[in-house]
mmCIF file of C-alpha atoms in Angstrom:
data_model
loop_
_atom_site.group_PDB
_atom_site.id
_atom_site.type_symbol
_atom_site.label_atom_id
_atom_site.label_comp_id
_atom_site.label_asym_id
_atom_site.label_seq_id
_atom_site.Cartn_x
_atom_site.Cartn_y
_atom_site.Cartn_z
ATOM 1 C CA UNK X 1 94.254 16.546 156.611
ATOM 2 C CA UNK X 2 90.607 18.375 157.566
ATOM 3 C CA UNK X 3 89.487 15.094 159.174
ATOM 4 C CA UNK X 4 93.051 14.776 161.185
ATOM 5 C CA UNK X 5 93.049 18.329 162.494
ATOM 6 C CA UNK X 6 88.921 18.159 163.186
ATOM 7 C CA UNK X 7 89.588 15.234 165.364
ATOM 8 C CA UNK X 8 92.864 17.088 167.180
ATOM 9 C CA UNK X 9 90.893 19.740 167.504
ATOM 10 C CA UNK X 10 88.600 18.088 169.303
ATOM 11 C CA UNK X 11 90.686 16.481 171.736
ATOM 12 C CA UNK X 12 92.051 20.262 172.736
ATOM 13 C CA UNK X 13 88.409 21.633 173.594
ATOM 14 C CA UNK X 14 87.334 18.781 175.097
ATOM 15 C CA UNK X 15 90.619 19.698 177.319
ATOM 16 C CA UNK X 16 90.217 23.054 177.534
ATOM 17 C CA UNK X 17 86.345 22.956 178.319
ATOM 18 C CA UNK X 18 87.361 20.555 181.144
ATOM 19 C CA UNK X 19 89.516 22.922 182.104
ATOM 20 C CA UNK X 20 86.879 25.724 182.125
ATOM 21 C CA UNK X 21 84.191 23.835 184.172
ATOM 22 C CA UNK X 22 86.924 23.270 187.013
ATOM 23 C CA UNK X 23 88.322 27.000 187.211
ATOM 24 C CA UNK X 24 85.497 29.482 186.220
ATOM 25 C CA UNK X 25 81.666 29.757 185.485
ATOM 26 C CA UNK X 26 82.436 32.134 182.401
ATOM 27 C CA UNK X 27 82.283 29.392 179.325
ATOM 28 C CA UNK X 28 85.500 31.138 178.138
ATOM 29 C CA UNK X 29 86.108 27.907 176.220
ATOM 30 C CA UNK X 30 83.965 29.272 173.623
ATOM 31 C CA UNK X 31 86.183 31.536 172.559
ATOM 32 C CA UNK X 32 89.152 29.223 171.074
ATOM 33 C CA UNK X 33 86.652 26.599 170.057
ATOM 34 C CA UNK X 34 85.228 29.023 167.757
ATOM 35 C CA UNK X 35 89.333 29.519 166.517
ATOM 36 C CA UNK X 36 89.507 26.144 165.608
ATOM 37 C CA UNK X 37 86.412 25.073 164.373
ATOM 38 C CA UNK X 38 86.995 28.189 162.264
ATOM 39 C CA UNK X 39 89.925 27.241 160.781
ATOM 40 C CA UNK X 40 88.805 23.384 159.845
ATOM 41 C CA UNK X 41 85.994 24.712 158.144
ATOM 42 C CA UNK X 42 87.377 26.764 155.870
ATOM 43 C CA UNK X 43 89.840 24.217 154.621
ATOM 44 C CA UNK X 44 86.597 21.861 154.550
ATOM 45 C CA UNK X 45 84.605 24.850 152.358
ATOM 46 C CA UNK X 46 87.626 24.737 150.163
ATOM 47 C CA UNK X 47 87.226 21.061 149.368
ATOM 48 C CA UNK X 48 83.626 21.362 149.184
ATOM 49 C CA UNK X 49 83.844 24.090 146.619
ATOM 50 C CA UNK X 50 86.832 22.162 144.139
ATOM 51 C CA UNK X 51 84.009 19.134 143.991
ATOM 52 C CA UNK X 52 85.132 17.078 147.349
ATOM 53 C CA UNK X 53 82.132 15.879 148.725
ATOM 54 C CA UNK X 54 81.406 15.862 152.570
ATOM 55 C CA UNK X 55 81.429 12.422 153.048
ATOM 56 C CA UNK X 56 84.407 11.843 150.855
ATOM 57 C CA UNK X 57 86.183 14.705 153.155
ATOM 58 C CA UNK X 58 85.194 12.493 156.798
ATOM 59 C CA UNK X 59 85.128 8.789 155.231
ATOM 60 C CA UNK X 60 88.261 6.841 156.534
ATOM 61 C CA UNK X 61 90.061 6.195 153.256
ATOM 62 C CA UNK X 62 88.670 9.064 150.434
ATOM 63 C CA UNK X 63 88.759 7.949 147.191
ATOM 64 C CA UNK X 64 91.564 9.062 145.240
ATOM 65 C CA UNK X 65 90.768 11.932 142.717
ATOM 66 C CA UNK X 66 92.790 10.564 138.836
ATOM 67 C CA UNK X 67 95.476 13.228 138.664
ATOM 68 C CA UNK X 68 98.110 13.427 136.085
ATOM 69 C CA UNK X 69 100.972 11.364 137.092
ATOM 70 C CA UNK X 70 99.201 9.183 139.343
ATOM 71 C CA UNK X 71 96.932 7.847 136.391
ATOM 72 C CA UNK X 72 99.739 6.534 134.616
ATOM 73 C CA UNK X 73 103.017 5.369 135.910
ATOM 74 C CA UNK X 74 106.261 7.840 134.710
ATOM 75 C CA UNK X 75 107.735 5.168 132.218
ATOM 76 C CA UNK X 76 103.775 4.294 130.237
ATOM 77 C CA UNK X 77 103.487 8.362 130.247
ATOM 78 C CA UNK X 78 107.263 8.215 128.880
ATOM 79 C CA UNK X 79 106.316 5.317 126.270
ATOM 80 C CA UNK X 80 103.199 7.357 124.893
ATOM 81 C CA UNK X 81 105.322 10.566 124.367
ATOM 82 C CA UNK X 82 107.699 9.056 122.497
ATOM 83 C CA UNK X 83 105.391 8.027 120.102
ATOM 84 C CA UNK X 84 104.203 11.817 119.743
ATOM 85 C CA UNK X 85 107.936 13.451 119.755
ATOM 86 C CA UNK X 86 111.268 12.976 119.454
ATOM 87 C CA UNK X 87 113.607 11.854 122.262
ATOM 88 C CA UNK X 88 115.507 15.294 122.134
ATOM 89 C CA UNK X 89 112.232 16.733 122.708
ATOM 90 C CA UNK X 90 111.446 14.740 126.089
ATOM 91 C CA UNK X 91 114.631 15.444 126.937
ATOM 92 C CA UNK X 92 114.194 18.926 126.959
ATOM 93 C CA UNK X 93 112.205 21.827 128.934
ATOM 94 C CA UNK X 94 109.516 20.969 126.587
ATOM 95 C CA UNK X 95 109.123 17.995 127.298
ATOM 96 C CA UNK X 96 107.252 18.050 130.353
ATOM 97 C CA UNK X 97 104.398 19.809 128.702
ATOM 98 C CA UNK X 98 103.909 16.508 126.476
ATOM 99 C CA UNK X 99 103.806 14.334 129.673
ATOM 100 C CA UNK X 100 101.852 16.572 131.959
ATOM 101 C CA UNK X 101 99.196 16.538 128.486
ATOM 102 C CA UNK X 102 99.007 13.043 128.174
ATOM 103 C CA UNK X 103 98.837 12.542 132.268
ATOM 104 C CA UNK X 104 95.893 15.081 131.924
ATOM 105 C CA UNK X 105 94.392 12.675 129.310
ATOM 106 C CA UNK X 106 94.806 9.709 131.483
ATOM 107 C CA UNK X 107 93.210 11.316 134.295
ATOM 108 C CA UNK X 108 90.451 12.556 131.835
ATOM 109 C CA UNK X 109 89.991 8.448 130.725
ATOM 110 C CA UNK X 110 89.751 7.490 134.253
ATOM 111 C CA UNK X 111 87.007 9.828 135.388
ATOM 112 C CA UNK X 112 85.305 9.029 132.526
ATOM 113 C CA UNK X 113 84.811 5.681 132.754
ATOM 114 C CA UNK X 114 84.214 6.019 136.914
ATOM 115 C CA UNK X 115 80.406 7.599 135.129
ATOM 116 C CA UNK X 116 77.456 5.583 134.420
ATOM 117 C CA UNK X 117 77.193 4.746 130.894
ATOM 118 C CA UNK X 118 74.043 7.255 130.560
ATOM 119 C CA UNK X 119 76.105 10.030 131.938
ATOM 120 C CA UNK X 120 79.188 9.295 129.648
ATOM 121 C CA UNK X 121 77.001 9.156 126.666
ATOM 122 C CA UNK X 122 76.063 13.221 127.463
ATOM 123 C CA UNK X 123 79.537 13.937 126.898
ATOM 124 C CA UNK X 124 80.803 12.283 123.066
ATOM 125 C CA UNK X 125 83.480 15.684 122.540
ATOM 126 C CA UNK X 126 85.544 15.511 125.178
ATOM 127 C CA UNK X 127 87.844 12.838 124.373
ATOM 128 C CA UNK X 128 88.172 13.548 120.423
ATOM 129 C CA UNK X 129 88.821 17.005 121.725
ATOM 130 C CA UNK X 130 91.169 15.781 124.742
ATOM 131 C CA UNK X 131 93.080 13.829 121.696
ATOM 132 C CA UNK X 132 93.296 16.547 119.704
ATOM 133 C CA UNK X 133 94.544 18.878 121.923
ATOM 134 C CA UNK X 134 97.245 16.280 123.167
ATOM 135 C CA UNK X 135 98.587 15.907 119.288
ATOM 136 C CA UNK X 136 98.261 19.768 119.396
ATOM 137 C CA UNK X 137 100.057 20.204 122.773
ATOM 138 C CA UNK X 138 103.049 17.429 120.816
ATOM 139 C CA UNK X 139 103.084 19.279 117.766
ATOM 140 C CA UNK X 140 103.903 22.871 119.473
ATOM 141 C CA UNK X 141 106.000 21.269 121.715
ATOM 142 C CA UNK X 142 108.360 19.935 118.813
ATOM 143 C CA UNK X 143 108.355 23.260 116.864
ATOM 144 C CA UNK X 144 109.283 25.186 120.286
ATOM 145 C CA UNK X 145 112.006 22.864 120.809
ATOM 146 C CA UNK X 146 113.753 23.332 117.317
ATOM 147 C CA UNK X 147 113.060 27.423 118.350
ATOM 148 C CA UNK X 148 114.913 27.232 121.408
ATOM 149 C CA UNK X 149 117.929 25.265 119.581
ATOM 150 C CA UNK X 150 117.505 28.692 116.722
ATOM 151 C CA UNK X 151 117.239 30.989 119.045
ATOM 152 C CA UNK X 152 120.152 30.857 121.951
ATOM 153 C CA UNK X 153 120.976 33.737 123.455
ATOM 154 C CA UNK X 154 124.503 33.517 121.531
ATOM 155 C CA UNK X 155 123.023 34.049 118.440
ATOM 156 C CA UNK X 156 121.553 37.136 119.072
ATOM 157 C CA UNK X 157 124.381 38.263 120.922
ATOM 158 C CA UNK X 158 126.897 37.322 118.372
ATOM 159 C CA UNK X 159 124.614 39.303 115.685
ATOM 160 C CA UNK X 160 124.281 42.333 117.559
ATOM 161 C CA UNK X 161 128.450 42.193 118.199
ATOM 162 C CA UNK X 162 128.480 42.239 114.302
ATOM 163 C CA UNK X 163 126.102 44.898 113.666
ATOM 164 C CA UNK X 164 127.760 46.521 115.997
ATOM 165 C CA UNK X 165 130.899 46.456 114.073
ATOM 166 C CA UNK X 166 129.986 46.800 111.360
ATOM 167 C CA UNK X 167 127.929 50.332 112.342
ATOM 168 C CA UNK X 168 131.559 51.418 113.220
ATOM 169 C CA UNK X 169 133.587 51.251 110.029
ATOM 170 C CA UNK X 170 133.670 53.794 107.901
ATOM 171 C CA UNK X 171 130.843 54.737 105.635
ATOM 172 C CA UNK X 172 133.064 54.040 102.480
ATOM 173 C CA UNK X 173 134.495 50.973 103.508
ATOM 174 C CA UNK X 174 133.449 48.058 100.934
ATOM 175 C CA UNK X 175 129.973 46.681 101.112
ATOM 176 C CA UNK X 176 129.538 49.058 104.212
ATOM 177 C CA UNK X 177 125.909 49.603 103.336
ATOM 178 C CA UNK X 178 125.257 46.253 101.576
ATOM 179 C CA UNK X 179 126.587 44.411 104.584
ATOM 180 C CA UNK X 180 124.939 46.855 107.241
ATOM 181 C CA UNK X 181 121.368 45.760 105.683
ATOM 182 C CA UNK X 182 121.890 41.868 105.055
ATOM 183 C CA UNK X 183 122.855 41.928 109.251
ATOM 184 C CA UNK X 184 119.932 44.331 110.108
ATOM 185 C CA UNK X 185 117.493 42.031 108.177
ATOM 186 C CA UNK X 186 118.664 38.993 109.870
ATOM 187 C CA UNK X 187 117.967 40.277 113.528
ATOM 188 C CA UNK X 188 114.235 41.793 112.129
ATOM 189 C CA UNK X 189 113.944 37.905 111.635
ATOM 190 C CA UNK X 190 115.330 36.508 114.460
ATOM 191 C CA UNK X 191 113.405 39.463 116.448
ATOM 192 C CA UNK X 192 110.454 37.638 114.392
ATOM 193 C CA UNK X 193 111.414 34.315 115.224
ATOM 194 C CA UNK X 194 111.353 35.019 118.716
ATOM 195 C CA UNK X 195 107.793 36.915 118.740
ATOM 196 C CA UNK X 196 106.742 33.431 117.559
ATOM 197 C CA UNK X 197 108.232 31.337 119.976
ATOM 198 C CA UNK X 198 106.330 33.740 122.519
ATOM 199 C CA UNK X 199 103.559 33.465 121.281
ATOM 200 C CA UNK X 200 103.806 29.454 120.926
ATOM 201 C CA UNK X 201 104.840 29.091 124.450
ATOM 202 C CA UNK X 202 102.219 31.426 125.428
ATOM 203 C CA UNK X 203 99.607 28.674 123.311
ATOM 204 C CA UNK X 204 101.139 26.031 124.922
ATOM 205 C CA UNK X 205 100.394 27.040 128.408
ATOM 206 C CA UNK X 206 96.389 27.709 127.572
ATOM 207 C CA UNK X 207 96.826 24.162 126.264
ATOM 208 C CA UNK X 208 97.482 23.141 129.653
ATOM 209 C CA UNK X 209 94.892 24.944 131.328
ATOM 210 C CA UNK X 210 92.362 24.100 128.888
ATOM 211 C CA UNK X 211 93.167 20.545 129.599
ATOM 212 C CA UNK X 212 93.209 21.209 132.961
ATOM 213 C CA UNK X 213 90.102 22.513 133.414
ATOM 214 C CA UNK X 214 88.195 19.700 131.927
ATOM 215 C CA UNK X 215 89.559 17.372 134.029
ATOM 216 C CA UNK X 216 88.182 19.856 137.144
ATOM 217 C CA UNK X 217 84.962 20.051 135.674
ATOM 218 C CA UNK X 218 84.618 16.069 134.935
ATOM 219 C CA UNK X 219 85.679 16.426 139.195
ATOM 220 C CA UNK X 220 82.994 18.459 139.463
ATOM 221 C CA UNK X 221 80.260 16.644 137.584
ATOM 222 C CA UNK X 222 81.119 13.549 139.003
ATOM 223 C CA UNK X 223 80.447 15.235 142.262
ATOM 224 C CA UNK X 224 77.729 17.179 142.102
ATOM 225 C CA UNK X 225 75.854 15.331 139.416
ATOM 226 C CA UNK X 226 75.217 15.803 135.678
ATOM 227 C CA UNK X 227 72.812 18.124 135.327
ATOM 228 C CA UNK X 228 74.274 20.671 138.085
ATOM 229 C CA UNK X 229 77.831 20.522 135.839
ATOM 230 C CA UNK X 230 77.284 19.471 131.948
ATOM 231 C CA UNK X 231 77.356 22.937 130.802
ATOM 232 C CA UNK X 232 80.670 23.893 132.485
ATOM 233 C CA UNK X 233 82.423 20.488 131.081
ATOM 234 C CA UNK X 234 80.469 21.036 127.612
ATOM 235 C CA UNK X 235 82.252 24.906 127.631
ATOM 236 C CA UNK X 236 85.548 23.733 128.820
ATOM 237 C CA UNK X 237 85.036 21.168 125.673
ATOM 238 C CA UNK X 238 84.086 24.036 122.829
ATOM 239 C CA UNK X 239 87.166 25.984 124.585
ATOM 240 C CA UNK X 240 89.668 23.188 124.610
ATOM 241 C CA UNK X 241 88.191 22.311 120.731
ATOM 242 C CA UNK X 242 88.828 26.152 119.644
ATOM 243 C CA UNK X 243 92.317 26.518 121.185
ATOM 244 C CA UNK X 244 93.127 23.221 119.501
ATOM 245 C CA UNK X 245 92.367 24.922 116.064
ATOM 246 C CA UNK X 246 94.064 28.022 116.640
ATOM 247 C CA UNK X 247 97.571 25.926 117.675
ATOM 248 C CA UNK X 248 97.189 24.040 114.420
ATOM 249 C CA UNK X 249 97.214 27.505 112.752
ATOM 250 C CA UNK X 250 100.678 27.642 114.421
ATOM 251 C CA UNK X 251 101.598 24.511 114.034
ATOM 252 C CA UNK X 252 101.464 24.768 110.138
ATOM 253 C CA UNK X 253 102.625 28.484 109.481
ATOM 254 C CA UNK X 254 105.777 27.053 111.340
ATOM 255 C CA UNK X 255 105.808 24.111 109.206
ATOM 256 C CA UNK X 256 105.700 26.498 106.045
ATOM 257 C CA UNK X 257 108.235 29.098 107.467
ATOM 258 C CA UNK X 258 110.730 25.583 108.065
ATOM 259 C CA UNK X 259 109.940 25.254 104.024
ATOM 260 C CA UNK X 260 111.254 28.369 102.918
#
């Protein structure tokens, strides 16, 4: 896109300047050069600054930077998550998350392997970390899925209509109290339940960004070389490796609360 528009952009001052040698001596044609040199530059800075290089952004046919989907096809991305969840799972909103992790991973893979074999060697965490955080990313994804089937809004709402009720019968009707606290004490848990499933989908998301932003940084290093990089990939890497604990965490006191 910055090379098309540099070269249209082109072809307009070279009109317009032709234009201002034949009707004035003022070099107005400065003026909306500047404008659209401007604007080309910017977009080019942009590039330059997410780890395009220059002569990747004005070579005829820039090499293609791994991304997600494009890594993998849809259907091997489909036939690794179902070895990681359940087909309700892909079915569902949560799905995604499992295929946009293991797209992440294959992009991850590809750049890689695209780095000499010295380079590569700096970097022996990031894919035992990138796996881990994929199982992770699996594991949460499952447990949010069997929240969202526990947690409908018609649950809640049919509890509340019960409390509600209830909280309107007389005080000495039978079991008023005893019945009153059994229906407060299950919304306190499904008001707990919920809080978790927050917080889960909440975990989720960093897992995306922490995966994320490896795969930027490997951009980056590849780019800009290893030594200008390493430490940004190596932080993303303790990051990603940290989060992964703390979802585990999760992952288990949901597995326990499924117990009781």
């Amino acid at each position: 896109v910055v090379r098309r528009e540099l070269i249209a952009n082109s072809v307009w001052i070279g009109a317009i300047g032709a234009i201002n040698v034949v009707t004035s001596d003022f070099p107005w044609v400065v003026f909306p050069a500047a404008f659209m040199l401007t604007s080309v530059l910017t977009k080019a800075g942009t590039l330059w600054a997410e780890g395009v290089r220059w002569r990747d952004i004005f070579r005829r046919s820039p090499p293609a930077v791994p991304r997600q989907a494009s890594s993998l096809a849809r259907g091997a991305i489909d036939e690794q998550a179902a070895k990681l969840v359940s087909a309700d799972v892909l079915r569902g909103p949560r799905g995604e998350a499992v295929r946009n992790a293991l797209g992440d991973k294959a992009a991850i893979v590809a750049l890689l392997e695209a780095l000499p074999a010295p380079d590569r060697a700096l970097l022996p965490e990031v894919m035992p970390t990138v796996d881990a955080l994929v199982e992770r990313t699996a594991s949460l994804a499952q447990t949010l899925h069997h929240l969202d089937g526990d947690l409908s809004s018609d649950t809640t709402a049919q509890l509340d209509a019960r409390i509600a009720v209830v909280e309107a019968e007389s005080a000495d009707s039978t079991d008023h109290e005893r019945r009153l606290n059994l229906l407060h004490r299950q919304r306190a848990t499904l008001r707990d339940l919920a809080e978790r499933r927050t917080r889960a989908a909440a975990q989720l998301e960093s897992a995306r960004i922490a995966l994320e932003n490896l795969r930027f940084d490997l951009i980056k290093l590849r780019s800009s070389g290893v030594q200008s990089a390493l430490q940004d990939v190596n932080n993303a890497t303790q990051e990603a490796r940290a989060l992964s604990r703390d979802i585990g965490y999760v992952v288990e006191a949901a597995s326990e609360v499924k117990k009781l």
